[in-house]
PDB file of C-alpha atoms in Angstrom:
ATOM      1  CA  UNK A   1     118.382  89.562  71.736  1.00 83.00           C
ATOM      2  CA  UNK A   2     116.317  87.088  73.822  1.00 87.00           C
ATOM      3  CA  UNK A   3     115.689  83.910  71.805  1.00 90.00           C
ATOM      4  CA  UNK A   4     113.786  82.219  74.672  1.00 89.00           C
ATOM      5  CA  UNK A   5     111.279  85.063  74.940  1.00 85.00           C
ATOM      6  CA  UNK A   6     108.053  85.121  72.917  1.00 80.00           C
ATOM      7  CA  UNK A   7     106.218  88.444  72.680  1.00 78.00           C
ATOM      8  CA  UNK A   8     102.530  88.535  71.768  1.00 78.00           C
ATOM      9  CA  UNK A   9     100.707  91.821  71.239  1.00 80.00           C
ATOM     10  CA  UNK A  10      96.968  92.261  71.693  1.00 85.00           C
ATOM     11  CA  UNK A  11      95.242  94.283  68.996  1.00 83.00           C
ATOM     12  CA  UNK A  12      92.163  96.446  69.098  1.00 84.00           C
ATOM     13  CA  UNK A  13      91.130 100.070  68.994  1.00 85.00           C
ATOM     14  CA  UNK A  14      93.797 102.116  70.750  1.00 88.00           C
ATOM     15  CA  UNK A  15      92.412 104.639  73.223  1.00 84.00           C
ATOM     16  CA  UNK A  16      94.005 108.011  72.579  1.00 83.00           C
ATOM     17  CA  UNK A  17      94.420 108.950  76.238  1.00 81.00           C
ATOM     18  CA  UNK A  18      95.927 105.733  77.647  1.00 81.00           C
ATOM     19  CA  UNK A  19      97.151 103.974  74.496  1.00 81.00           C
ATOM     20  CA  UNK A  20      95.314 100.844  75.688  1.00 82.00           C
ATOM     21  CA  UNK A  21      93.981  98.353  73.130  1.00 84.00           C
ATOM     22  CA  UNK A  22      90.231  97.937  73.703  1.00 85.00           C
ATOM     23  CA  UNK A  23      87.003  96.624  72.168  1.00 89.00           C
ATOM     24  CA  UNK A  24      86.092  93.323  70.510  1.00 89.00           C
ATOM     25  CA  UNK A  25      89.475  92.381  69.027  1.00 88.00           C
ATOM     26  CA  UNK A  26      91.229  92.752  72.378  1.00 88.00           C
ATOM     27  CA  UNK A  27      88.426  90.941  74.236  1.00 91.00           C
ATOM     28  CA  UNK A  28      88.585  88.056  71.763  1.00 91.00           C
ATOM     29  CA  UNK A  29      92.366  87.757  72.180  1.00 89.00           C
ATOM     30  CA  UNK A  30      92.155  87.548  75.972  1.00 90.00           C
ATOM     31  CA  UNK A  31      89.429  84.929  75.649  1.00 91.00           C
ATOM     32  CA  UNK A  32      91.836  82.675  73.753  1.00 92.00           C
ATOM     33  CA  UNK A  33      94.873  82.725  76.048  1.00 90.00           C
ATOM     34  CA  UNK A  34      96.032  81.703  79.491  1.00 93.00           C
ATOM     35  CA  UNK A  35      98.754  84.020  80.806  1.00 91.00           C
ATOM     36  CA  UNK A  36     101.184  83.118  83.581  1.00 93.00           C
ATOM     37  CA  UNK A  37     101.309  86.639  85.035  1.00 94.00           C
ATOM     38  CA  UNK A  38      99.318  89.789  84.331  1.00 95.00           C
ATOM     39  CA  UNK A  39     100.691  93.171  85.342  1.00 96.00           C
ATOM     40  CA  UNK A  40      97.759  95.568  85.440  1.00 97.00           C
ATOM     41  CA  UNK A  41      97.209  99.165  86.499  1.00 96.00           C
ATOM     42  CA  UNK A  42      94.125 100.894  87.842  1.00 97.00           C
ATOM     43  CA  UNK A  43      93.014 104.489  88.175  1.00 96.00           C
ATOM     44  CA  UNK A  44      91.651 103.613  91.586  1.00 98.00           C
ATOM     45  CA  UNK A  45      91.598 100.724  94.031  1.00 98.00           C
ATOM     46  CA  UNK A  46      90.172  99.998  97.456  1.00 95.00           C
ATOM     47  CA  UNK A  47      89.030  97.065  99.548  1.00 93.00           C
ATOM     48  CA  UNK A  48      85.467  98.405  99.376  1.00 93.00           C
ATOM     49  CA  UNK A  49      85.141  99.236  95.674  1.00 94.00           C
ATOM     50  CA  UNK A  50      87.804  97.114  94.011  1.00 97.00           C
ATOM     51  CA  UNK A  51      89.632  98.117  90.846  1.00 98.00           C
ATOM     52  CA  UNK A  52      88.243 100.996  88.812  1.00 98.00           C
ATOM     53  CA  UNK A  53      88.878 103.080  85.691  1.00 96.00           C
ATOM     54  CA  UNK A  54      86.884 105.891  84.050  1.00 95.00           C
ATOM     55  CA  UNK A  55      86.426 104.026  80.733  1.00 93.00           C
ATOM     56  CA  UNK A  56      83.981 101.125  80.202  1.00 95.00           C
ATOM     57  CA  UNK A  57      85.876  99.681  77.206  1.00 94.00           C
ATOM     58  CA  UNK A  58      89.146  99.656  79.124  1.00 94.00           C
ATOM     59  CA  UNK A  59      87.406  98.058  82.117  1.00 96.00           C
ATOM     60  CA  UNK A  60      86.046  95.262  79.903  1.00 95.00           C
ATOM     61  CA  UNK A  61      89.507  94.467  78.531  1.00 95.00           C
ATOM     62  CA  UNK A  62      91.112  94.537  81.986  1.00 96.00           C
ATOM     63  CA  UNK A  63      88.368  92.218  83.299  1.00 97.00           C
ATOM     64  CA  UNK A  64      89.085  89.769  80.442  1.00 96.00           C
ATOM     65  CA  UNK A  65      92.837  89.962  81.054  1.00 96.00           C
ATOM     66  CA  UNK A  66      92.358  89.185  84.748  1.00 97.00           C
ATOM     67  CA  UNK A  67      90.201  86.187  83.857  1.00 97.00           C
ATOM     68  CA  UNK A  68      92.947  84.937  81.490  1.00 96.00           C
ATOM     69  CA  UNK A  69      95.766  85.140  84.062  1.00 96.00           C
ATOM     70  CA  UNK A  70      97.019  82.614  86.575  1.00 97.00           C
ATOM     71  CA  UNK A  71      98.572  85.377  88.714  1.00 98.00           C
ATOM     72  CA  UNK A  72      97.549  89.055  88.832  1.00 98.00           C
ATOM     73  CA  UNK A  73      99.921  91.810  89.943  1.00 98.00           C
ATOM     74  CA  UNK A  74      98.461  95.280  90.452  1.00 98.00           C
ATOM     75  CA  UNK A  75     100.942  98.108  89.937  1.00 98.00           C
ATOM     76  CA  UNK A  76      99.464 101.223  91.543  1.00 98.00           C
ATOM     77  CA  UNK A  77     100.948 104.072  93.507  1.00 97.00           C
ATOM     78  CA  UNK A  78      99.447 105.033  96.848  1.00 98.00           C
ATOM     79  CA  UNK A  79      97.591 108.049  95.422  1.00 98.00           C
ATOM     80  CA  UNK A  80      95.266 105.591  93.636  1.00 98.00           C
ATOM     81  CA  UNK A  81      94.205 104.018  96.947  1.00 98.00           C
ATOM     82  CA  UNK A  82      90.688 105.080  97.883  1.00 97.00           C
ATOM     83  CA  UNK A  83      90.023 106.520  94.414  1.00 96.00           C
ATOM     84  CA  UNK A  84      86.779 105.375  92.856  1.00 96.00           C
ATOM     85  CA  UNK A  85      85.995 105.727  89.147  1.00 97.00           C
ATOM     86  CA  UNK A  86      83.006 104.974  86.930  1.00 97.00           C
ATOM     87  CA  UNK A  87      83.843 101.476  85.677  1.00 97.00           C
ATOM     88  CA  UNK A  88      84.733  98.594  88.003  1.00 98.00           C
ATOM     89  CA  UNK A  89      86.778  95.762  86.489  1.00 98.00           C
ATOM     90  CA  UNK A  90      87.515  93.551  89.470  1.00 98.00           C
ATOM     91  CA  UNK A  91      87.948  93.249  93.187  1.00 97.00           C
ATOM     92  CA  UNK A  92      91.133  93.241  95.211  1.00 96.00           C
ATOM     93  CA  UNK A  93      90.336  89.568  95.779  1.00 96.00           C
ATOM     94  CA  UNK A  94      91.252  89.079  92.091  1.00 98.00           C
ATOM     95  CA  UNK A  95      94.744  90.472  92.789  1.00 98.00           C
ATOM     96  CA  UNK A  96      97.510  88.221  94.100  1.00 98.00           C
ATOM     97  CA  UNK A  97     100.070  90.975  94.661  1.00 98.00           C
ATOM     98  CA  UNK A  98      99.838  94.763  94.965  1.00 98.00           C
ATOM     99  CA  UNK A  99     103.074  96.640  94.355  1.00 98.00           C
ATOM    100  CA  UNK A 100     102.823 100.225  95.554  1.00 98.00           C
ATOM    101  CA  UNK A 101     104.888 102.891  97.265  1.00 98.00           C
ATOM    102  CA  UNK A 102     105.442 103.606 100.945  1.00 97.00           C
ATOM    103  CA  UNK A 103     102.703 106.251 100.850  1.00 98.00           C
ATOM    104  CA  UNK A 104     100.166 103.482 101.448  1.00 98.00           C
ATOM    105  CA  UNK A 105      99.815 103.336 105.210  1.00 97.00           C
ATOM    106  CA  UNK A 106     100.650 100.117 107.066  1.00 97.00           C
ATOM    107  CA  UNK A 107      97.042 100.088 108.295  1.00 97.00           C
ATOM    108  CA  UNK A 108      95.623 100.259 104.766  1.00 97.00           C
ATOM    109  CA  UNK A 109      98.109  97.597 103.628  1.00 97.00           C
ATOM    110  CA  UNK A 110      96.953  95.353 106.472  1.00 97.00           C
ATOM    111  CA  UNK A 111      93.292  95.740 105.446  1.00 96.00           C
ATOM    112  CA  UNK A 112      94.179  94.761 101.879  1.00 97.00           C
ATOM    113  CA  UNK A 113      96.258  91.794 103.042  1.00 97.00           C
ATOM    114  CA  UNK A 114      93.420  90.534 105.255  1.00 96.00           C
ATOM    115  CA  UNK A 115      91.417  90.244 102.028  1.00 95.00           C
ATOM    116  CA  UNK A 116      94.037  87.876 100.612  1.00 96.00           C
ATOM    117  CA  UNK A 117      96.188  90.212  98.517  1.00 98.00           C
ATOM    118  CA  UNK A 118      99.896  90.394  99.305  1.00 98.00           C
ATOM    119  CA  UNK A 119     101.171  93.987  99.516  1.00 98.00           C
ATOM    120  CA  UNK A 120     104.680  95.169  98.748  1.00 98.00           C
ATOM    121  CA  UNK A 121     105.388  98.796  99.694  1.00 97.00           C
ATOM    122  CA  UNK A 122     108.581  99.922  97.952  1.00 92.00           C
TER     123      UNK A 122
END
């Protein structure tokens, strides 16, 4: 229905819990591209500890995807703020825009914005 749109899918082992493609095939794919915009999620994020997830393989793929993108948009609800998980895959300084809900306090949003990440509370 959208002839101007090209869709590319990244392969790899699919994690049962999150349905994310991980491991060498996915890492290789992200090493070969340059994306205009990456929309990424995190299990936890904070100015102090960055972007985290419980799974090392998923963290590696998210790190590669961030490196392949010109612009990074973090989609994370306010309950993820301040959460810290086992595997770190980037810092908030790697994120251009955080889209979250109004549960993130204006004070916490200001701290994140001082680090260079734009925050949209919707």
